[in-house]
XYZ file of C-alpha atoms in Angstrom:
730
model
C 0.000 0.000 0.000
C 2.923 2.356 0.783
C 4.540 1.888 -2.648
C 1.151 2.322 -4.316
C 0.631 5.629 -2.479
C 4.132 6.805 -3.444
C 3.373 6.170 -7.118
C -0.022 7.901 -6.903
C 1.584 10.983 -5.330
C 4.400 11.063 -7.941
C 7.084 10.703 -5.258
C 9.010 7.791 -6.806
C 11.711 10.008 -8.349
C 12.114 11.973 -5.129
C 12.572 8.810 -3.066
C 15.086 7.390 -5.549
C 17.175 10.521 -5.073
C 16.815 10.258 -1.297
C 17.733 6.551 -1.185
C 20.857 7.274 -3.235
C 22.094 9.364 -0.291
C 21.689 6.442 2.140
C 24.477 3.971 2.925
C 21.957 1.153 2.525
C 18.255 0.792 1.812
C 15.939 1.004 4.812
C 12.312 1.850 5.762
C 11.383 5.542 5.495
C 9.657 5.735 8.856
C 11.817 6.541 11.890
C 10.670 4.548 14.902
C 10.470 6.269 18.271
C 10.004 9.891 19.337
C 9.642 12.080 16.225
C 10.531 15.231 18.149
C 13.783 13.665 19.348
C 14.652 12.570 15.800
C 13.888 16.111 14.593
C 16.185 17.693 17.195
C 19.024 15.324 16.279
C 18.650 16.113 12.563
C 18.719 19.860 13.307
C 21.872 19.429 15.375
C 23.567 17.311 12.692
C 22.825 19.991 10.081
C 25.014 22.443 12.021
C 28.075 20.192 11.827
C 30.451 19.123 9.046
C 30.635 15.334 8.986
C 31.514 12.446 6.701
C 28.392 10.438 5.713
C 28.253 6.698 6.515
C 30.050 4.419 4.043
C 27.968 1.977 1.937
C 27.225 -1.127 3.955
C 25.345 -4.361 3.279
C 22.099 -5.245 5.002
C 23.129 -7.484 7.901
C 19.751 -8.927 8.907
C 20.485 -12.382 7.446
C 23.990 -12.377 8.932
C 22.525 -11.721 12.377
C 20.094 -14.606 11.901
C 23.018 -16.821 10.847
C 24.952 -15.859 13.980
C 21.932 -16.570 16.179
C 22.058 -20.144 14.832
C 25.777 -20.450 15.735
C 26.789 -20.004 12.099
C 30.204 -18.873 10.906
C 30.495 -15.679 8.864
C 32.945 -15.151 6.029
C 35.656 -12.560 6.698
C 34.065 -10.195 4.149
C 30.818 -10.387 6.156
C 32.703 -9.762 9.387
C 34.217 -6.646 7.823
C 30.720 -5.183 7.249
C 30.289 -5.092 11.034
C 33.794 -3.622 11.398
C 32.717 -0.737 9.117
C 29.939 0.078 11.585
C 32.255 -0.108 14.641
C 34.764 2.201 12.979
C 32.118 4.705 11.906
C 30.670 5.065 15.396
C 34.231 5.498 16.679
C 34.575 8.370 14.207
C 31.244 9.916 15.302
C 32.251 9.866 18.961
C 35.246 12.012 18.032
C 33.035 14.815 16.662
C 31.927 17.721 18.856
C 28.238 17.037 19.363
C 26.692 18.989 22.232
C 22.972 18.295 22.581
C 20.618 15.444 21.673
C 23.111 13.622 19.439
C 25.782 13.651 22.145
C 23.344 12.144 24.643
C 22.453 9.423 22.146
C 26.031 8.622 21.118
C 27.216 8.534 24.733
C 24.878 5.598 25.288
C 26.512 3.606 22.461
C 29.579 1.992 24.047
C 31.255 -0.573 21.791
C 32.710 -3.502 23.820
C 36.524 -3.712 23.753
C 36.535 -7.233 22.284
C 34.571 -5.912 19.281
C 36.786 -2.842 18.863
C 39.870 -5.109 18.904
C 38.507 -6.922 15.829
C 38.826 -3.644 13.904
C 42.611 -4.091 14.108
C 42.378 -7.378 12.167
C 41.481 -5.661 8.881
C 43.057 -3.043 6.642
C 41.001 -0.275 4.967
C 40.115 -2.564 2.035
C 38.740 -5.275 4.311
C 41.687 -7.646 3.865
C 43.010 -9.560 6.873
C 46.333 -8.002 7.931
C 49.179 -10.486 7.348
C 51.104 -9.289 10.415
C 48.395 -10.905 12.581
C 49.850 -14.359 11.901
C 53.396 -15.370 10.944
C 51.966 -18.142 8.789
C 50.228 -15.581 6.626
C 53.485 -13.697 6.158
C 55.227 -16.861 4.970
C 52.387 -17.935 2.696
C 52.059 -14.523 1.109
C 55.791 -14.412 0.444
C 55.694 -17.922 -1.059
C 52.715 -16.964 -3.206
C 54.580 -13.912 -4.452
C 57.623 -16.067 -5.398
C 55.459 -18.584 -7.269
C 53.742 -15.799 -9.193
C 57.109 -14.360 -10.209
C 58.327 -17.837 -11.296
C 55.211 -18.358 -13.442
C 55.663 -14.992 -15.152
C 59.366 -15.766 -15.715
C 58.543 -19.135 -17.320
C 56.021 -17.526 -19.648
C 58.594 -14.954 -20.773
C 61.145 -17.712 -21.492
C 58.621 -19.737 -23.494
C 57.468 -16.739 -25.525
C 61.061 -16.069 -26.584
C 62.143 -19.741 -26.968
C 62.965 -21.289 -30.365
C 60.755 -24.305 -29.595
C 57.628 -22.163 -29.999
C 58.853 -19.898 -32.784
C 56.471 -20.258 -35.686
C 53.795 -21.922 -33.530
C 52.655 -18.959 -31.410
C 49.419 -17.440 -32.705
C 49.992 -14.363 -30.481
C 52.304 -13.331 -27.659
C 49.546 -12.841 -25.090
C 49.091 -14.885 -21.911
C 45.461 -16.028 -21.925
C 43.264 -16.956 -18.937
C 41.127 -20.021 -19.770
C 39.298 -22.289 -17.277
C 40.933 -20.514 -14.298
C 44.445 -21.162 -15.737
C 46.999 -18.993 -17.480
C 47.947 -20.455 -20.898
C 49.287 -19.782 -24.402
C 47.535 -19.916 -27.772
C 49.551 -21.964 -30.318
C 49.263 -23.897 -33.609
C 49.481 -27.654 -33.831
C 52.931 -29.280 -34.116
C 54.808 -27.587 -31.260
C 57.432 -29.662 -29.387
C 57.012 -28.612 -25.717
C 55.364 -30.628 -22.949
C 51.997 -29.096 -22.226
C 48.347 -29.856 -21.531
C 45.699 -28.761 -24.038
C 43.017 -26.836 -22.149
C 40.753 -25.748 -25.000
C 40.577 -24.993 -28.720
C 40.098 -21.575 -30.232
C 37.549 -20.680 -32.899
C 40.239 -20.430 -35.614
C 41.723 -23.899 -34.908
C 44.428 -22.959 -32.411
C 45.117 -24.667 -29.107
C 45.209 -23.185 -25.614
C 48.052 -25.016 -23.851
C 49.276 -25.074 -20.258
C 53.027 -25.851 -20.177
C 53.951 -28.660 -17.764
C 56.417 -26.593 -15.674
C 53.890 -23.786 -15.302
C 51.150 -26.265 -14.368
C 53.319 -27.539 -11.493
C 53.885 -23.980 -10.280
C 50.144 -23.244 -10.475
C 49.377 -26.399 -8.455
C 51.849 -25.260 -5.792
C 50.284 -21.807 -5.870
C 46.842 -23.374 -5.403
C 48.113 -25.243 -2.340
C 49.336 -21.939 -0.880
C 45.863 -20.469 -1.489
C 44.216 -23.432 0.300
C 46.547 -23.069 3.288
C 45.819 -19.348 3.462
C 42.073 -19.985 3.303
C 42.400 -22.397 6.245
C 44.003 -19.642 8.307
C 41.309 -17.169 7.176
C 38.675 -19.677 8.263
C 40.312 -19.959 11.705
C 39.984 -16.191 12.135
C 36.427 -16.234 10.749
C 35.516 -18.827 13.416
C 37.231 -16.784 16.123
C 35.467 -13.538 15.113
C 32.085 -15.256 14.653
C 32.287 -16.752 18.158
C 32.914 -13.274 19.599
C 30.003 -11.936 17.549
C 27.752 -14.712 18.845
C 28.478 -13.668 22.439
C 27.755 -10.014 21.582
C 24.725 -10.731 19.391
C 22.356 -8.424 21.310
C 24.772 -5.516 20.937
C 25.285 -6.249 17.230
C 21.525 -6.029 16.657
C 21.422 -2.777 18.602
C 24.319 -1.074 16.788
C 23.111 -2.315 13.389
C 19.795 -0.556 14.051
C 21.595 2.533 15.384
C 23.661 2.655 12.183
C 20.455 2.692 10.133
C 19.076 5.477 12.335
C 22.121 7.710 11.900
C 22.218 6.893 8.191
C 18.605 8.094 7.977
C 19.573 11.361 9.722
C 22.558 11.796 7.404
C 20.537 11.270 4.207
C 17.958 13.856 5.304
C 20.631 16.438 6.118
C 22.407 15.809 2.804
C 19.134 16.305 0.889
C 18.365 19.524 2.811
C 21.796 20.880 1.865
C 21.577 19.704 -1.736
C 18.101 21.114 -2.475
C 17.823 23.893 0.131
C 14.771 22.106 1.494
C 13.298 22.204 5.010
C 11.872 19.599 7.394
C 8.584 20.000 9.275
C 7.796 18.274 12.556
C 4.173 17.104 12.709
C 2.140 18.430 15.631
C -0.829 16.927 17.455
C -3.407 18.937 15.524
C -5.202 17.888 12.354
C -4.439 21.158 10.535
C -2.503 21.426 7.275
C -1.179 24.932 6.629
C 1.301 25.146 3.755
C 3.312 28.277 2.974
C 5.294 28.442 -0.293
C 5.145 24.668 -0.839
C 6.183 23.026 -4.125
C 5.753 19.355 -5.004
C 9.233 17.774 -5.422
C 8.256 16.135 -8.725
C 7.703 19.525 -10.399
C 10.567 21.518 -11.917
C 10.351 25.305 -11.583
C 7.018 24.791 -9.832
C 4.878 27.712 -8.739
C 4.753 27.630 -4.950
C 1.321 27.400 -3.335
C 0.032 28.437 0.059
C -3.002 26.672 1.521
C -4.767 26.821 4.876
C -6.692 23.583 5.457
C -8.021 23.699 9.018
C -11.484 22.160 8.637
C -12.241 18.507 7.926
C -13.013 18.795 4.209
C -11.315 20.918 1.548
C -13.412 21.091 -1.635
C -11.372 22.248 -4.656
C -13.367 23.433 -7.675
C -12.695 25.422 -10.831
C -11.048 25.381 -14.211
C -9.662 22.279 -15.957
C -5.846 22.028 -16.109
C -5.695 24.624 -13.353
C -3.697 22.427 -10.975
C -6.492 20.947 -8.830
C -5.136 17.393 -9.029
C -1.571 18.552 -8.413
C -2.734 20.565 -5.411
C -4.430 17.454 -3.999
C -1.257 15.415 -4.547
C 0.790 18.255 -3.069
C -1.195 18.394 0.182
C -1.060 14.614 0.592
C 2.661 14.602 -0.309
C 3.452 17.309 2.261
C 1.667 15.279 4.950
C 3.490 12.092 3.844
C 6.921 13.781 3.847
C 6.313 15.448 7.217
C 5.176 12.147 8.739
C 8.523 10.600 7.737
C 10.574 13.745 8.573
C 11.613 14.009 4.932
C 12.792 17.353 3.480
C 10.606 19.388 1.122
C 10.481 22.812 -0.493
C 8.402 24.843 1.972
C 8.501 27.824 4.319
C 8.632 25.737 7.484
C 8.467 28.699 9.880
C 4.973 29.609 8.627
C 3.676 26.103 7.891
C 1.973 23.501 10.054
C 1.143 19.838 9.418
C -0.797 17.552 11.745
C -0.117 13.889 12.385
C -2.346 11.274 10.737
C -2.513 7.543 11.382
C -2.683 6.865 7.635
C -2.812 8.561 4.228
C -4.863 7.270 1.294
C -5.489 8.546 -2.222
C -8.302 7.750 -4.657
C -6.872 9.187 -7.828
C -6.675 6.635 -10.647
C -9.536 5.262 -12.721
C -9.988 1.681 -11.393
C -11.516 0.440 -14.662
C -9.348 -1.971 -16.657
C -9.559 -5.293 -18.499
C -7.883 -7.301 -15.725
C -10.181 -6.505 -12.817
C -13.364 -6.413 -14.932
C -14.864 -3.538 -12.962
C -16.450 -0.248 -13.985
C -15.134 3.141 -12.919
C -18.042 3.888 -10.593
C -18.098 0.338 -9.183
C -14.398 0.637 -8.429
C -14.976 3.917 -6.606
C -17.773 2.360 -4.556
C -15.516 -0.565 -3.625
C -12.827 1.841 -2.391
C -15.341 3.855 -0.344
C -16.814 0.697 1.211
C -13.333 -0.155 2.507
C -12.805 3.368 3.800
C -16.013 3.201 5.818
C -14.353 0.472 7.920
C -11.481 2.782 8.986
C -11.039 5.944 11.075
C -8.899 9.089 11.360
C -7.263 8.950 7.914
C -6.075 11.718 5.608
C -7.878 11.055 2.329
C -7.589 12.583 -1.126
C -10.272 11.984 -3.801
C -9.631 13.326 -7.300
C -12.600 13.939 -9.644
C -14.991 12.461 -7.097
C -18.000 12.291 -9.440
C -16.067 10.239 -12.046
C -17.952 7.402 -13.705
C -21.646 8.136 -13.180
C -24.426 10.721 -13.474
C -23.208 13.804 -11.620
C -26.638 14.633 -10.156
C -26.956 11.219 -8.493
C -23.245 11.195 -7.608
C -23.600 14.562 -5.831
C -26.302 13.214 -3.516
C -24.558 9.894 -2.904
C -21.115 11.371 -2.232
C -22.604 14.011 0.069
C -23.889 11.225 2.328
C -20.630 9.236 2.089
C -18.452 12.263 2.866
C -20.607 13.184 5.856
C -20.194 9.618 7.131
C -16.399 9.844 6.778
C -16.451 13.202 8.568
C -18.135 11.524 11.542
C -15.309 8.940 11.551
C -12.654 11.647 11.934
C -11.405 11.689 8.333
C -9.564 14.696 6.908
C -10.515 14.869 3.206
C -9.377 16.782 0.100
C -11.812 16.560 -2.830
C -11.561 17.909 -6.377
C -14.670 18.250 -8.546
C -16.059 20.175 -11.522
C -19.689 19.967 -10.511
C -21.280 22.703 -8.466
C -24.206 20.662 -7.185
C -21.871 18.576 -5.030
C -20.091 21.755 -3.934
C -23.428 23.345 -3.029
C -24.556 20.313 -1.000
C -21.245 19.870 0.848
C -20.659 23.586 1.468
C -23.663 23.630 3.808
C -21.667 21.615 6.351
C -19.652 23.608 8.884
C -16.694 21.216 8.508
C -16.239 22.017 4.769
C -14.107 24.815 3.324
C -13.948 25.825 -0.345
C -10.994 26.475 -2.628
C -11.261 27.721 -6.222
C -8.690 27.234 -8.994
C -8.236 30.616 -10.712
C -8.303 31.495 -14.422
C -6.760 34.511 -16.179
C -9.651 35.702 -18.335
C -7.518 38.239 -20.231
C -4.829 35.707 -21.167
C -7.374 32.844 -21.364
C -5.006 30.637 -19.361
C -5.165 28.921 -15.963
C -3.206 30.808 -13.267
C -2.322 27.744 -11.182
C -3.348 29.771 -8.143
C -6.134 29.167 -5.641
C -8.624 31.357 -3.819
C -9.911 30.267 -0.439
C -13.569 30.450 0.572
C -15.346 30.368 -2.791
C -16.592 28.030 -5.545
C -14.602 28.085 -8.784
C -15.978 28.644 -12.255
C -15.389 25.785 -14.716
C -14.409 27.964 -17.745
C -15.281 25.013 -20.001
C -16.178 27.205 -22.980
C -13.030 29.349 -22.621
C -10.880 26.213 -22.416
C -12.543 24.790 -25.533
C -11.737 27.983 -27.471
C -8.132 27.917 -26.266
C -7.663 24.403 -27.623
C -9.024 25.164 -31.072
C -12.779 24.435 -30.951
C -14.558 26.674 -33.486
C -16.189 29.801 -32.065
C -19.586 29.046 -33.650
C -19.641 25.611 -31.988
C -18.773 27.105 -28.601
C -21.482 29.775 -28.979
C -24.024 27.084 -29.859
C -22.987 25.183 -26.741
C -23.454 28.336 -24.645
C -26.976 28.679 -26.035
C -27.838 25.061 -25.244
C -26.353 25.479 -21.770
C -29.029 28.047 -21.109
C -29.120 31.653 -20.064
C -29.760 30.983 -16.368
C -26.812 28.610 -16.010
C -24.585 30.992 -17.938
C -25.626 33.881 -15.677
C -24.758 31.729 -12.672
C -21.319 31.034 -14.139
C -20.758 34.753 -14.732
C -21.882 35.513 -11.189
C -19.388 32.998 -9.830
C -16.642 34.579 -11.947
C -17.505 38.099 -10.714
C -17.546 36.821 -7.150
C -14.002 35.467 -7.561
C -12.724 38.717 -9.098
C -14.354 40.760 -6.323
C -12.816 38.493 -3.693
C -9.350 38.964 -5.215
C -9.800 42.745 -5.291
C -10.946 42.838 -1.663
C -8.004 40.714 -0.555
C -5.586 43.055 -2.321
C -7.140 46.049 -0.566
C -7.015 44.223 2.761
C -3.328 43.492 2.232
C -2.674 47.206 1.572
C -4.704 48.209 4.641
C -2.800 45.731 6.829
C 0.469 47.218 5.614
C -0.688 50.728 6.466
C -1.805 49.537 9.875
C 1.565 47.930 10.623
C 3.363 51.093 9.451
C 1.158 53.238 11.679
C 1.740 50.934 14.631
C 5.512 51.219 14.182
C 5.322 55.027 14.042
C 3.005 55.182 17.058
C 5.368 52.981 19.034
C 8.193 55.346 18.118
C 6.156 58.368 19.251
C 5.220 56.574 22.456
C 8.863 55.794 23.220
C 9.871 59.393 22.486
C 7.115 60.704 24.772
C 8.222 58.380 27.567
C 11.794 59.631 27.215
C 10.642 63.278 27.241
C 8.431 62.674 30.307
C 11.301 60.980 32.109
C 13.681 63.854 31.289
C 11.141 66.441 32.441
C 10.516 64.542 35.670
C 14.246 64.409 36.439
C 14.596 68.131 35.734
C 11.684 69.033 38.019
C 13.049 66.824 40.770
C 16.467 68.531 40.515
C 14.882 71.983 40.648
C 12.726 71.067 43.662
C 15.769 69.826 45.597
C 17.793 72.938 44.747
C 14.868 75.205 45.719
C 14.408 73.381 49.018
C 18.086 73.698 49.889
C 18.056 77.462 49.125
C 14.959 78.033 51.296
C 16.441 76.042 54.148
C 19.671 78.074 53.945
C 17.695 81.337 54.012
C 15.675 80.209 57.063
C 18.815 79.390 58.987
C 20.186 82.917 58.368
C 17.195 84.418 60.217
C 18.065 82.571 63.414
C 21.688 83.724 63.453
C 22.648 86.599 65.827
C 26.060 87.364 64.463
C 25.839 89.753 61.517
C 28.790 88.160 59.764
C 27.216 84.710 60.107
C 23.962 86.025 58.682
C 25.815 87.548 55.761
C 27.616 84.274 55.088
C 24.298 82.333 55.207
C 22.668 84.807 52.827
C 25.609 84.515 50.438
C 25.288 80.720 50.517
C 21.536 80.935 49.781
C 22.271 83.245 46.844
C 24.814 80.737 45.526
C 22.212 77.959 45.724
C 19.712 80.229 43.986
C 22.137 80.755 41.099
C 22.329 76.960 40.673
C 18.574 76.782 40.031
C 18.330 76.861 36.257
C 15.016 76.858 34.516
C 14.631 74.071 31.933
C 15.487 75.274 28.477
C 12.637 74.462 26.180
C 13.493 73.718 22.570
C 12.923 76.672 20.341
C 10.722 75.660 17.471
C 11.845 76.461 13.970
C 9.852 78.798 11.823
C 7.511 76.131 10.452
C 4.417 76.653 8.345
C 1.757 74.582 6.572
C 3.185 72.832 3.502
C 6.743 72.513 4.847
C 8.462 69.146 4.550
C 9.729 68.050 7.965
C 11.461 65.051 9.531
C 10.873 63.311 12.837
C 13.318 60.518 13.660
C 13.164 58.213 10.566
C 9.832 59.677 9.406
C 9.581 62.344 6.678
C 6.318 64.068 5.852
C 4.400 67.270 5.068
C 2.743 69.662 7.557
C -1.002 69.800 6.872
C -2.016 72.131 9.743
C -0.586 73.837 12.858
C -2.464 74.459 16.100
C -0.611 76.059 19.037
C 2.499 73.900 19.673
C 1.392 70.865 17.617
C 1.225 70.017 13.936
C -0.638 67.457 11.844
C 1.963 65.674 9.646
C 1.152 63.317 6.735
C 3.706 60.600 5.971
C 3.163 57.777 3.457
C -0.612 58.072 3.632
C -0.662 58.264 7.470
C -1.512 61.355 9.555
C 0.085 61.954 12.942
C -0.128 64.700 15.596
C 3.438 65.702 16.578
C 4.810 68.477 18.831
C 6.428 71.337 16.875
C 9.533 71.129 19.060
C 10.131 67.568 17.831
C 10.026 68.506 14.139
C 12.925 69.634 11.979
C 12.592 71.256 8.572
C 13.804 68.886 5.878
C 16.854 70.075 3.905
C 15.088 69.174 0.664
C 11.683 70.764 0.143
C 10.914 68.688 -2.973
C 7.755 66.743 -2.269
C 8.280 62.986 -2.667
C 5.672 60.720 -4.260
C 4.495 59.045 -1.046
C 3.130 55.513 -1.456
C 2.085 52.971 1.133
C 4.861 50.509 0.301
C 7.580 48.914 2.361
C 10.992 50.336 1.426
C 14.278 48.888 2.570
C 16.642 51.010 0.500
C 18.838 52.323 3.327
C 20.312 49.071 4.527
C 22.746 50.971 6.711
C 19.827 52.165 8.830
C 17.699 49.019 9.080
C 18.730 45.424 8.374
C 16.542 42.319 8.468
C 19.279 40.255 10.153
C 21.730 40.723 13.017
C 24.923 38.710 13.661
C 26.083 38.705 17.312
C 28.934 36.199 16.892
C 32.106 37.215 18.750
C 30.481 40.012 20.845
C 30.583 40.315 24.623
C 27.264 40.211 26.467
C 27.126 43.980 27.045
C 28.058 44.689 23.414
C 25.491 42.190 22.174
C 22.740 43.743 24.321
C 23.461 47.207 22.913
C 23.460 45.910 19.330
C 20.272 43.932 19.964
C 18.355 46.923 21.385
C 19.350 49.133 18.461
C 18.538 46.426 15.909
C 15.012 45.763 17.266
C 14.304 49.488 17.433
C 15.436 50.007 13.817
C 13.419 47.004 12.649
C 10.252 48.364 14.285
C 10.798 51.790 12.748
C 11.319 50.197 9.318
C 8.038 48.316 9.688
C 9.560 44.835 9.366
C 7.231 41.962 10.267
C 9.983 39.388 10.665
C 13.754 39.462 11.271
C 16.449 36.897 12.124
C 19.122 37.112 14.835
C 22.251 34.920 14.644
C 23.756 34.264 18.092
C 25.425 30.867 17.592
C 25.479 27.977 20.071
C 28.882 28.269 21.808
C 28.636 28.607 25.605
C 24.963 29.515 25.453
C 25.363 32.988 27.024
C 24.407 34.914 23.883
C 21.492 32.537 23.220
C 20.197 33.099 26.777
C 20.615 36.880 26.437
C 18.638 36.968 23.175
C 15.892 34.739 24.584
C 15.497 36.843 27.782
C 15.473 40.114 25.844
C 12.882 38.959 23.293
C 10.685 37.427 26.034
C 10.303 40.806 27.764
C 10.092 43.108 24.738
C 6.568 44.504 24.333
C 6.678 44.685 20.527
C 7.835 41.085 19.956
C 4.820 38.882 19.206
C 6.728 35.602 18.982
C 10.148 34.083 18.341
C 11.497 30.576 17.712
C 14.587 28.676 16.556
C 15.360 29.279 12.901
C 14.889 26.530 10.280
C 17.861 24.170 9.802
C 19.094 25.870 6.628
C 18.972 29.344 8.301
C 20.947 28.639 11.459
C 18.850 26.182 13.496
C 19.603 26.394 17.242
C 22.123 29.156 16.533
C 19.542 31.703 15.367
C 16.111 33.094 16.272
C 13.313 34.114 13.890
C 11.492 37.099 15.470
C 8.021 38.320 14.489
C 6.491 41.707 15.411
């Protein structure tokens, strides 16, 4: 069923690419705590590491060992690869979840000692046993003697005129020469060539090869001794071998995911406990140069209607694919920070037409068979493409309405695509159903491959027919047959979609203005608080000075000595001189129409009343004290528009790097950065603090937790810094 779903969702190519990054083939699903796996993958992404080397599946070898079997040395070396790789991993500087996991993997010393038996190619080291040294040397001598004999024969007079070529051939596991009949040397005929020649094995060389074969047999006996010795150790440590073999697969799964994230600049989403599917900038991995889609699917049923070839089926496959990939912690092209995918016990797709010669079943009967099976299950994510396929759409609308409502009661989450509005009308009455319309560019007469939430889509059947070459007179005749009332309904649906798009665009512009106003108001509020604080401090200083002067004057009245009185009066006068009235800012000569600046804001004075002015900036009007305004050097009126501008990067950046700063320096930079970001009207910024000792991370977290303008913050996606960065939203 899993492979069938993968094919239906067009994920076969993606998974082939993913499996190529694995050291060996394994199940996609990671057993255990998904959150823990996710944290380990994030941590691994931050580190440079060498991926696991290709390794054979050892399941059958473990079964063989459990039955007291003896492994071949090449099979033993596959386990040695795993021991060596975990030894390498333990030498890397992991700090968090991966370190905790690796610390629990302690390879017994008797298994680690076996690693010293093999060289890097998996050959048994000859220095382990003196017999191997002797046999290898003897084998080398015999090989040299054989080559020497061949050279002598090839240059000897006895074979001159009989040699067909001067090559040494390898026939029936023996080295030999190809000659004509009539030669005079002692040799065994091994085979005949196609052109009538003879492959011969000279007698002297045959003796050397027999001796060489004996050396090979003796060496194999020694290899078998070591295979028995290693296998017996493995049998005693069988439980650990099973454990580390599984751990190797787990780390290999982490490694392949990280490699794919780096290769494709993908992201990984951790499923939550909800049943929501919210996708931001998602693209199906099977599509090249795909147009990203954003979908909010929070109810139980998502009904997708609209134009043919507008991407309805691909959207359905995309939503199911995103849920499938998230369930298996597989990377995908998506904005993970603004996306959310729930966890589902199973995913099923009804996409293909079940009718074929082999199963002898009609399209509609096949659909009914699939639905009858679904009614026996619960809590699945289901996708149904072209739900009314195979029967009268009027009857199908009524039947499927009842079936879908039944599946809703069983906790299903369902995506449905359809062309027929009767089914949409019947289902849309339910509170658990939300609508999505595939859009059509009426000017270009082409599908837009975009979707509009909350409305029923128009089919655009006639427009599509014209685009693909159907004669205009035939299309007009079809319109007439379709009827005026139905055509009016179609036009009404189209106008509704266009109106919805226009309203959403206006809402987006209004939201931008609101955020800009909020940033400016926050700036004014902060400035007012600073002014109030300064004024309060000034008044407090004046009150203290005044009190001291009065007290000094009172004391002079009680003195009898004239000189003492004079000194007290002089002291009071000195204190009086220290009382300085606050100097209020002198306002410039400002008038209506002047261009002025206030902090980062630049605008035009619309009116002046007493000590305040109404200033318009980028479509927003603010009341500002005249003393806070400065006349702009340039009095050329700019063309103000309500758009976000980030031209002066030196004044406001969307990212901040705190690496290498002390805590006090980092705090100062952080305060200035957040203030600039708010003034610039940014909705989201990123702060890079690194992992290190954790001091900078703690500072950033504490600061953001207490800042009034910060709505939320979280660790950045893996490919943007992971634990070493924070994504902040205002």
